[in-house]
Short mmCIF file of N, CA and C in Angstrom, two decimals:
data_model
loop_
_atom_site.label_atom_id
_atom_site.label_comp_id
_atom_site.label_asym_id
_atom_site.label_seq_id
_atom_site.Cartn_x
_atom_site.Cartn_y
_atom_site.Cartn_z
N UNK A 97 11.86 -5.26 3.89
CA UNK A 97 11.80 -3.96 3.27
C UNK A 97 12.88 -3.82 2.22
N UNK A 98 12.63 -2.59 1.43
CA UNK A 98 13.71 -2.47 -0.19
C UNK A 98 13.72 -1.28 -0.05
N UNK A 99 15.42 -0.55 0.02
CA UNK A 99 15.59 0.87 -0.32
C UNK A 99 15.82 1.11 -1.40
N UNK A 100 15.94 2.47 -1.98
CA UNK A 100 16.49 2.63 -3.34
C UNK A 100 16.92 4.09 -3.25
N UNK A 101 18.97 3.56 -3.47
CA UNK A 101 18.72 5.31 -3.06
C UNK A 101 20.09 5.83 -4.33
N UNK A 102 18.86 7.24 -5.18
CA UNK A 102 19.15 6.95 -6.36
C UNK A 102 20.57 7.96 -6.74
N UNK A 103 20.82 8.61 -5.70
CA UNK A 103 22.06 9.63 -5.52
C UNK A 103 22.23 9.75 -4.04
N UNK A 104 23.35 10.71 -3.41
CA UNK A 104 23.23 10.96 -1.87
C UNK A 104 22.80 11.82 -0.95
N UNK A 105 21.56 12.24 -2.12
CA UNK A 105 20.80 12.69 -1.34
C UNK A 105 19.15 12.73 -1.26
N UNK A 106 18.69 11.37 -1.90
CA UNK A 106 17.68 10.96 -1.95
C UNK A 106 17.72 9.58 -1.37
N UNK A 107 16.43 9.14 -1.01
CA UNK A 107 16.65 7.78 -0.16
C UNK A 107 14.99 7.60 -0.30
N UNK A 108 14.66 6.35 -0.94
CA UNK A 108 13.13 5.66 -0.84
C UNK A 108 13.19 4.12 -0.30
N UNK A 109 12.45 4.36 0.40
CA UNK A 109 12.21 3.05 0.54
C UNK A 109 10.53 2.55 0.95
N UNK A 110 10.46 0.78 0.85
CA UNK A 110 9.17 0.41 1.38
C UNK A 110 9.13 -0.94 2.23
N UNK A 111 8.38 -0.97 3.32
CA UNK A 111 8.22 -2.00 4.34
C UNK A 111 7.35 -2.68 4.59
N UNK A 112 7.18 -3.92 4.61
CA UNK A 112 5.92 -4.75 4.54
C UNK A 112 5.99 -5.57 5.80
N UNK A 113 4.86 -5.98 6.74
CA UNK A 113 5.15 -6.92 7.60
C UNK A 113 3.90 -7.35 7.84
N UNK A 114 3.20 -8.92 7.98
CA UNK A 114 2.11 -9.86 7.76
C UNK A 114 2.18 -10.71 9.06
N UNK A 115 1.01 -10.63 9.74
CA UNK A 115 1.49 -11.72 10.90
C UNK A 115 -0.37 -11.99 11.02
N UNK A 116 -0.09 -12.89 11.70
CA UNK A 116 -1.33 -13.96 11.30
C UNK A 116 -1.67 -14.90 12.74
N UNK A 117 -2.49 -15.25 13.61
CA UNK A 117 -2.07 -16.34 14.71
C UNK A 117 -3.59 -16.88 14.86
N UNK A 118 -3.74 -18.10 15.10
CA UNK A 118 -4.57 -18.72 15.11
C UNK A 118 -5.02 -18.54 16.57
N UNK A 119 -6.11 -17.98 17.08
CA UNK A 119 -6.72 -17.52 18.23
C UNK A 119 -7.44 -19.16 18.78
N UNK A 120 -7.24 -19.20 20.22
CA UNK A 120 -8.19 -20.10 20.68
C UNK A 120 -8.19 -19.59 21.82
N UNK A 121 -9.43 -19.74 22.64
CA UNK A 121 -10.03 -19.49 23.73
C UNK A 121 -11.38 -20.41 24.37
N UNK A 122 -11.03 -20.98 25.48
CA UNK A 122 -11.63 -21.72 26.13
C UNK A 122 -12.61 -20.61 27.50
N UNK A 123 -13.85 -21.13 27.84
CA UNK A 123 -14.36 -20.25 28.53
C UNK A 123 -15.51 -21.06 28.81
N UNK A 124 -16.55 -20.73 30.08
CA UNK A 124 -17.52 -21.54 30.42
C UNK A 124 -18.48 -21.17 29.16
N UNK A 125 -18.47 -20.88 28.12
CA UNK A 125 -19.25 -20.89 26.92
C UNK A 125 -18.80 -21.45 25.82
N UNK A 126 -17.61 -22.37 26.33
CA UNK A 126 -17.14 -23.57 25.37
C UNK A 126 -15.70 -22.97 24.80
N UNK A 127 -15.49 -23.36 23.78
CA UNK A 127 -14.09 -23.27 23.02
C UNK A 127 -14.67 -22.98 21.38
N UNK A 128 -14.14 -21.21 21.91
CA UNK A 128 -13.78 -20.58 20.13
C UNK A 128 -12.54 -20.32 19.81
N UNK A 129 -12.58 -20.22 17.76
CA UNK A 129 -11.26 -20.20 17.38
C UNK A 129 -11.74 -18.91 16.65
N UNK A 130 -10.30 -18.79 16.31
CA UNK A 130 -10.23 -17.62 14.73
C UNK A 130 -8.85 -16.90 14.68
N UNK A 131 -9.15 -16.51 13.26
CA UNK A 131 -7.72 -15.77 12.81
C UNK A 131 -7.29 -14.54 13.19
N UNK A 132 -6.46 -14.08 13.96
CA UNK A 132 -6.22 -12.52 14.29
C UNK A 132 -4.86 -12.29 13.05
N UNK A 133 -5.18 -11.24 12.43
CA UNK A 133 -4.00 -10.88 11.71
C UNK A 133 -3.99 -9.36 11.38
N UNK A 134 -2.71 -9.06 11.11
CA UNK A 134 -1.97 -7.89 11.16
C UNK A 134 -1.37 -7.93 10.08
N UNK A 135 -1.84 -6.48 8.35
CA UNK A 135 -0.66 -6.38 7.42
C UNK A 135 -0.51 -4.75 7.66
N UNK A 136 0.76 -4.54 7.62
CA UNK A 136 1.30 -3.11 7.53
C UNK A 136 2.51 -2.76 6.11
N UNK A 137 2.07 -1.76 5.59
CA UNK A 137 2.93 -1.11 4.43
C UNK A 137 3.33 -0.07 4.91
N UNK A 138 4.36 0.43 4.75
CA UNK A 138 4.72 1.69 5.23
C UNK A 138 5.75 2.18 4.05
N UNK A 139 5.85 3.54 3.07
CA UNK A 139 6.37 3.47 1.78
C UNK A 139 6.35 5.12 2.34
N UNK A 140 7.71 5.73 1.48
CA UNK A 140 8.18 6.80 1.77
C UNK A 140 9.99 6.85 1.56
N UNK A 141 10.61 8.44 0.92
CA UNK A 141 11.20 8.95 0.99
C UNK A 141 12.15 9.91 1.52
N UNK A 142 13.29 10.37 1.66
CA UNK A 142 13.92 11.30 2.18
C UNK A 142 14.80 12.07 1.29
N UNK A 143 15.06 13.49 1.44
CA UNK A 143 15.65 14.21 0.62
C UNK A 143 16.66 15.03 1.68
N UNK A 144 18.00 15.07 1.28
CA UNK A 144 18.91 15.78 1.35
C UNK A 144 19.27 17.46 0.96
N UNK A 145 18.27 18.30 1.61
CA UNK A 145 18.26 19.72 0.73
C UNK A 145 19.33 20.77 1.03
N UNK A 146 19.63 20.71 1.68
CA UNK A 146 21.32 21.13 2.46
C UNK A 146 22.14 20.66 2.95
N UNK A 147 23.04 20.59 3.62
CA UNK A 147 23.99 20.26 4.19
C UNK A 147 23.61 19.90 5.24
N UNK A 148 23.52 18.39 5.68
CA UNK A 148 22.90 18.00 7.08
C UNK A 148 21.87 17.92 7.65
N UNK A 149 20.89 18.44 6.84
CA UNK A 149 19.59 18.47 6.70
C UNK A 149 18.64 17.00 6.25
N UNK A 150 17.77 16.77 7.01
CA UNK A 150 16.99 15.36 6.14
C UNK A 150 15.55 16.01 6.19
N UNK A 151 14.72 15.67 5.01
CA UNK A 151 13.45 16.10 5.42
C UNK A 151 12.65 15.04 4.47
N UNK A 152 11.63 13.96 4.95
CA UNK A 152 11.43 13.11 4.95
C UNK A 152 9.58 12.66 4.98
N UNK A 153 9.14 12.15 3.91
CA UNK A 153 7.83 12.31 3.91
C UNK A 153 7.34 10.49 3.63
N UNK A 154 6.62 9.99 4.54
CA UNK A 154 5.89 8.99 3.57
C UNK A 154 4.35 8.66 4.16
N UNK A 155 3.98 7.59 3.96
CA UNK A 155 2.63 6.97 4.70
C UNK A 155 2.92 5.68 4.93
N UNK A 156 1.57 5.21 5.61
CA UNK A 156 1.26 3.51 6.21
C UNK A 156 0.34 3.27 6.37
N UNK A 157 -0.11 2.22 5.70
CA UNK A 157 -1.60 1.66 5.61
C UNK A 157 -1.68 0.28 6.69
N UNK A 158 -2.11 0.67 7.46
CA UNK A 158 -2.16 -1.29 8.67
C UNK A 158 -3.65 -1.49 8.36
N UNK A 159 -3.98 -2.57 8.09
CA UNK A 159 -5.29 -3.27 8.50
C UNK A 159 -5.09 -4.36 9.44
N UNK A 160 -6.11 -4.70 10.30
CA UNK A 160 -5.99 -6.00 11.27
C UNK A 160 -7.45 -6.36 11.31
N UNK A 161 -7.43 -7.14 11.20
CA UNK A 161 -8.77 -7.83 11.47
C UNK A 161 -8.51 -9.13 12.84
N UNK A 162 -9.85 -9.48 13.22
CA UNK A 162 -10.42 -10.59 14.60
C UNK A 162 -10.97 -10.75 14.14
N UNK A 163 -11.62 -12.49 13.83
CA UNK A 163 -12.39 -12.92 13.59
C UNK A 163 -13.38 -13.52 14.93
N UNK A 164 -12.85 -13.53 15.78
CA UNK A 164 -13.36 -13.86 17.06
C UNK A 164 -14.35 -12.43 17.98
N UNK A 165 -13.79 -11.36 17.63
CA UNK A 165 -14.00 -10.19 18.01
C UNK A 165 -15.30 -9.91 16.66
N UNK A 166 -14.95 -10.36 15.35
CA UNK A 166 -15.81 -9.85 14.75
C UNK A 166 -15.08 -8.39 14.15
N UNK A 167 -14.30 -8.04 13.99
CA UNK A 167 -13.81 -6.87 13.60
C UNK A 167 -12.29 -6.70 12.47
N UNK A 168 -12.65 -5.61 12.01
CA UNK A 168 -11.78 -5.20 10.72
C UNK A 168 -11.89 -3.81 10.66
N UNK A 169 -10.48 -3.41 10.33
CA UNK A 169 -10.16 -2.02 10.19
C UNK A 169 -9.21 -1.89 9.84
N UNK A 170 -9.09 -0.45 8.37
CA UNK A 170 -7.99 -0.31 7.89
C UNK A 170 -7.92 1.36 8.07
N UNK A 171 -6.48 1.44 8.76
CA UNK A 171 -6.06 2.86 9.17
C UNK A 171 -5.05 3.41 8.43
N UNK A 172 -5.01 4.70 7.65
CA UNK A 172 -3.84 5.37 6.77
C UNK A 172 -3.47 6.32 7.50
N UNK A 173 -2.23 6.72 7.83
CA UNK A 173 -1.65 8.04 8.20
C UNK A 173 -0.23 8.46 8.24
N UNK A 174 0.33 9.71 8.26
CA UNK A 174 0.87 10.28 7.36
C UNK A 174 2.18 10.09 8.27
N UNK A 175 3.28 10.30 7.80
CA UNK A 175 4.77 10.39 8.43
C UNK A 175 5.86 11.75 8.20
N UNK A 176 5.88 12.21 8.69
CA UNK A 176 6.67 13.66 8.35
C UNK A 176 7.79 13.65 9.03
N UNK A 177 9.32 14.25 8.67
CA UNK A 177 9.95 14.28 9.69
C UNK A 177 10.82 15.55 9.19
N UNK A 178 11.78 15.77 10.26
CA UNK A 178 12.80 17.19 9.40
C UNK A 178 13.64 16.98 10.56
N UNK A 179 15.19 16.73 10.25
CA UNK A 179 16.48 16.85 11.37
C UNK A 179 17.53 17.67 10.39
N UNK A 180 18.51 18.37 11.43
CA UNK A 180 19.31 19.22 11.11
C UNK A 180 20.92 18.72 12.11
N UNK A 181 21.66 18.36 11.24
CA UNK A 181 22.99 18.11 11.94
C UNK A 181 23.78 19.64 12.11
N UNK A 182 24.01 19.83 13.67
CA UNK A 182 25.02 20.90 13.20
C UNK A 182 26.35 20.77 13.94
N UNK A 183 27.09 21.63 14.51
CA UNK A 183 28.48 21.48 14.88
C UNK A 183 29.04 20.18 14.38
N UNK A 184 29.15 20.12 13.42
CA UNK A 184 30.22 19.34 12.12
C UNK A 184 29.58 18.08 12.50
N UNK A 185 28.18 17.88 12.69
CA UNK A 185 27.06 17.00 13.05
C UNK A 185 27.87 16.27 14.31
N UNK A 186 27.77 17.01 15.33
CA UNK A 186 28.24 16.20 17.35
C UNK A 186 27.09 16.42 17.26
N UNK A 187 26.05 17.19 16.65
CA UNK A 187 24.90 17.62 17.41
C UNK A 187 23.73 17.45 16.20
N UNK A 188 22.66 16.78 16.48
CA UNK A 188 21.38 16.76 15.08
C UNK A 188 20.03 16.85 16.10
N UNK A 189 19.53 17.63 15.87
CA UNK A 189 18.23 18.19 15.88
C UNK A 189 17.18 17.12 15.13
N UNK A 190 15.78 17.11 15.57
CA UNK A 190 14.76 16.46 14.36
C UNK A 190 13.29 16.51 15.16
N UNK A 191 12.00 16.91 14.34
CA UNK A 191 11.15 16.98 14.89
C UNK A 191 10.28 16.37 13.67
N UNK A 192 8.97 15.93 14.10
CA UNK A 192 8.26 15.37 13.08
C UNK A 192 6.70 14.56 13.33
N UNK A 193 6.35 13.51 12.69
CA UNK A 193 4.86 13.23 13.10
C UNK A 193 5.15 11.93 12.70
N UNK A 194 4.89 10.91 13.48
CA UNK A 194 4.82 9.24 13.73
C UNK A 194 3.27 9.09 13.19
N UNK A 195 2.74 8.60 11.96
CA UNK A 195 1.48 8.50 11.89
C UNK A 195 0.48 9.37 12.95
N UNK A 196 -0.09 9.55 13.77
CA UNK A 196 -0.74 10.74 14.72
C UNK A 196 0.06 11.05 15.90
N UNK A 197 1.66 10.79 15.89
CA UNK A 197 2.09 10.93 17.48
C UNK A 197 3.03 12.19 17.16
N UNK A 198 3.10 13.39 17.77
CA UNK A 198 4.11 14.31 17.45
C UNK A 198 5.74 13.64 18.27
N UNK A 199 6.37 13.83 17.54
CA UNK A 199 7.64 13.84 18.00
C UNK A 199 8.90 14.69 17.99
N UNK A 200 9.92 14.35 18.81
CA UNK A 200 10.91 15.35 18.53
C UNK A 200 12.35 14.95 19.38
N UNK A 201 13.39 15.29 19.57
CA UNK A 201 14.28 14.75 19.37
C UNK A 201 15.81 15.24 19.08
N UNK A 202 17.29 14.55 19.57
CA UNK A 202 18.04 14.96 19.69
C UNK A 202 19.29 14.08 19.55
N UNK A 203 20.43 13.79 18.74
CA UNK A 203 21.22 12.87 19.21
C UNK A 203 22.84 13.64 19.62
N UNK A 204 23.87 12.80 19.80
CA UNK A 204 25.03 13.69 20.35
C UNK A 204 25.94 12.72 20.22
N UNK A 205 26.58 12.91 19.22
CA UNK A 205 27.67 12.18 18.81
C UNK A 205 29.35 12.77 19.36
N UNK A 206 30.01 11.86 19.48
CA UNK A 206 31.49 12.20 20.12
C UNK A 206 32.28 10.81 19.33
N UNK A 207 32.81 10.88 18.67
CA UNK A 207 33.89 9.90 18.12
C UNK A 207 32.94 8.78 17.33
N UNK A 208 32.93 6.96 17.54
CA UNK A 208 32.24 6.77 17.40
C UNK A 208 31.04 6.25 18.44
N UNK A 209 30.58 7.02 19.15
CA UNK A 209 29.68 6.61 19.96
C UNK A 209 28.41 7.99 19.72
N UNK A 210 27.41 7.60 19.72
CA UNK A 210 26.31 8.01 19.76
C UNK A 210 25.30 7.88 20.72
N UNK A 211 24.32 8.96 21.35
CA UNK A 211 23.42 8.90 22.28
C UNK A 211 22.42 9.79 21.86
N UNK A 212 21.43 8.92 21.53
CA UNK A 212 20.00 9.50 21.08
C UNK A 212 18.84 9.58 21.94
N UNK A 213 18.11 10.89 21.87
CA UNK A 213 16.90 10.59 22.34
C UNK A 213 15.84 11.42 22.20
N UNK A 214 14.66 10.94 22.07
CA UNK A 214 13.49 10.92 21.29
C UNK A 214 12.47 11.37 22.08
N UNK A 215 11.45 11.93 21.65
CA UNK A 215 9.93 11.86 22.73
C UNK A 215 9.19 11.66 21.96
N UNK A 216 8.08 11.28 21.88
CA UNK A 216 6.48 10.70 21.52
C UNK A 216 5.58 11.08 22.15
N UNK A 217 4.55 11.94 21.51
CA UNK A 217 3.36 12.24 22.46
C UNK A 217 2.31 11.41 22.00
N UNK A 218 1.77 10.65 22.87
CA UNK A 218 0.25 9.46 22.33
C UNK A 218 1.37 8.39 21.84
N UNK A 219 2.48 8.01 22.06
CA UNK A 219 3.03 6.79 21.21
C UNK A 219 2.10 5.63 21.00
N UNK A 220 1.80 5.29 19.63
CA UNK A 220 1.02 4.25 19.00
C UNK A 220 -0.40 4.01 18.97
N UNK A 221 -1.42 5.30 19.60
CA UNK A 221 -2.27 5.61 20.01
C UNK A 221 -3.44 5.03 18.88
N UNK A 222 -3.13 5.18 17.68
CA UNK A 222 -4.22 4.58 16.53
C UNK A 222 -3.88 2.81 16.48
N UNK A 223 -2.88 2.61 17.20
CA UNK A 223 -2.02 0.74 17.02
C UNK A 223 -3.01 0.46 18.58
N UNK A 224 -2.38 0.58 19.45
CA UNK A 224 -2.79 0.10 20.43
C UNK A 224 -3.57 0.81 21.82
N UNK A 225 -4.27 1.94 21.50
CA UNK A 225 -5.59 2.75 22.23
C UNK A 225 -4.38 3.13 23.20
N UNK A 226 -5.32 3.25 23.96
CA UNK A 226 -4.57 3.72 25.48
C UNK A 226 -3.55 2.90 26.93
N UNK A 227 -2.80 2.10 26.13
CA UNK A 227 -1.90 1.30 26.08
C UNK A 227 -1.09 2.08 26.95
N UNK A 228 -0.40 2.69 27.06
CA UNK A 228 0.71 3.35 27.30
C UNK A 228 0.15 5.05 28.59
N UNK A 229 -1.32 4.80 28.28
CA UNK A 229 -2.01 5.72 29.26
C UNK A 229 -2.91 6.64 28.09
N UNK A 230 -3.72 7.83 28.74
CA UNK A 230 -4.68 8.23 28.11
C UNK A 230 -4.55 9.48 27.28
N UNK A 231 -3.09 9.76 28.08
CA UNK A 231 -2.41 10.72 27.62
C UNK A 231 -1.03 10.65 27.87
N UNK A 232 -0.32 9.49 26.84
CA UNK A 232 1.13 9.19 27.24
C UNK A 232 2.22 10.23 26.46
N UNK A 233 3.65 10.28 27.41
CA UNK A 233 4.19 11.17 26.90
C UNK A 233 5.27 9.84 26.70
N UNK A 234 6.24 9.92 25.99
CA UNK A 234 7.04 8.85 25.96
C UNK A 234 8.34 9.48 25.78
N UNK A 235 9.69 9.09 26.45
CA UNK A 235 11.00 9.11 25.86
C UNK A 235 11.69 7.89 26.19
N UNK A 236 12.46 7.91 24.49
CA UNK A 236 13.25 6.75 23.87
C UNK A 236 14.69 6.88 24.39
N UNK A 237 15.67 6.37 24.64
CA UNK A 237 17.08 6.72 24.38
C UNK A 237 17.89 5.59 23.39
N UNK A 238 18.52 5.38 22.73
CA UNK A 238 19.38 4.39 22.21
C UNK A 238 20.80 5.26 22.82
N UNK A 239 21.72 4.28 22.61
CA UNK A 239 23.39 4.35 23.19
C UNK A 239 23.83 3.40 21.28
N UNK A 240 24.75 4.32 20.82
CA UNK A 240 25.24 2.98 19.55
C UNK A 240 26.91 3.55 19.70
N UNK A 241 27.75 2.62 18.93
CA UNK A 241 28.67 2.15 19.40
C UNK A 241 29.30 1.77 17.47
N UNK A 242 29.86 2.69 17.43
CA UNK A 242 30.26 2.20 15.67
C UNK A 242 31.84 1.81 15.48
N UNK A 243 31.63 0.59 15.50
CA UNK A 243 32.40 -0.27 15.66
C UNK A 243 33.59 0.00 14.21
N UNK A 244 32.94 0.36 13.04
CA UNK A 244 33.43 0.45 11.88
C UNK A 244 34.35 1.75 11.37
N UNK A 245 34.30 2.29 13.12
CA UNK A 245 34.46 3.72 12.82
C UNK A 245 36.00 4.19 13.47
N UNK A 246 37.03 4.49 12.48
CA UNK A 246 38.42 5.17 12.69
C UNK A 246 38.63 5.70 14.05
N UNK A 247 39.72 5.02 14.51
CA UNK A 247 40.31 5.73 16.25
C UNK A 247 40.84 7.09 15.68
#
């Protein structure tokens, strides 16, 4: 991926990722092959409109095709987001839309350590169906640790 960020309070960037695997499968109906592959773009911006504020728009186009399956499909959908840092940012707010998954969200900073966490409703639901259940609710946490950051 390539950012470009043209003052401090704009931020673009775009992401590309290609994966490709040569399928084989053996079965009492002999031995088939074929190509399974996966390209994803994902291109989009963020803007700085106040103080602590991010509000953040882009899209993503994935196609994947099976050649074994016989199938191809290309899916577009949209990315929205909006977070708000407040108490001298210990505290950031953010809610938004993962291609079709609503999300929302919280992190809590104290010195340099950080603890985030996230929810997902349907996480990845247009990527991988009902993967995760039929009606999954999901929460993320990360723990980070900024090493670069003044005692």
């Amino acid at each position: 991926g390539i950012t470009w960020e043209p003052n401090k309070k704009m931020l673009f960037g775009l992401r590309g990722l290609s994966n490709s695997d040569l399928e084989r499968r053996t079965d009492p109906a002999g031995l088939t092959q074929g190509l399974v592959s996966k390209t994803e773009f994902r291109l989009g911006g963020s803007i700085s409109a106040w103080d602590g504020a991010q509000i953040d728009a882009g899209a993503t186009r994935l196609a994947r095709s099976n050649a074994q399956a016989g199938t191809h499909n290309i899916f577009y959908a949209s990315n929205l987001g909006f977070e708000q840092a407040l108490l001298d940012k210990h505290l950031t707010l953010r809610a938004g839309l993962d291609e079709t998954s609503p999300t929302a969200g919280l992190a809590l900073r104290f010195a340099r350590y950080k603890l985030d966490a996230g929810y997902v409703h349907d996480m990845g639901i247009k990527r991988v169906g009902d993967l995760f259940g039929a009606n999954s609710q999901s929460v993320v946490f990360t723990f980070t640790v900024d090493y670069g950051h003044a005692k």
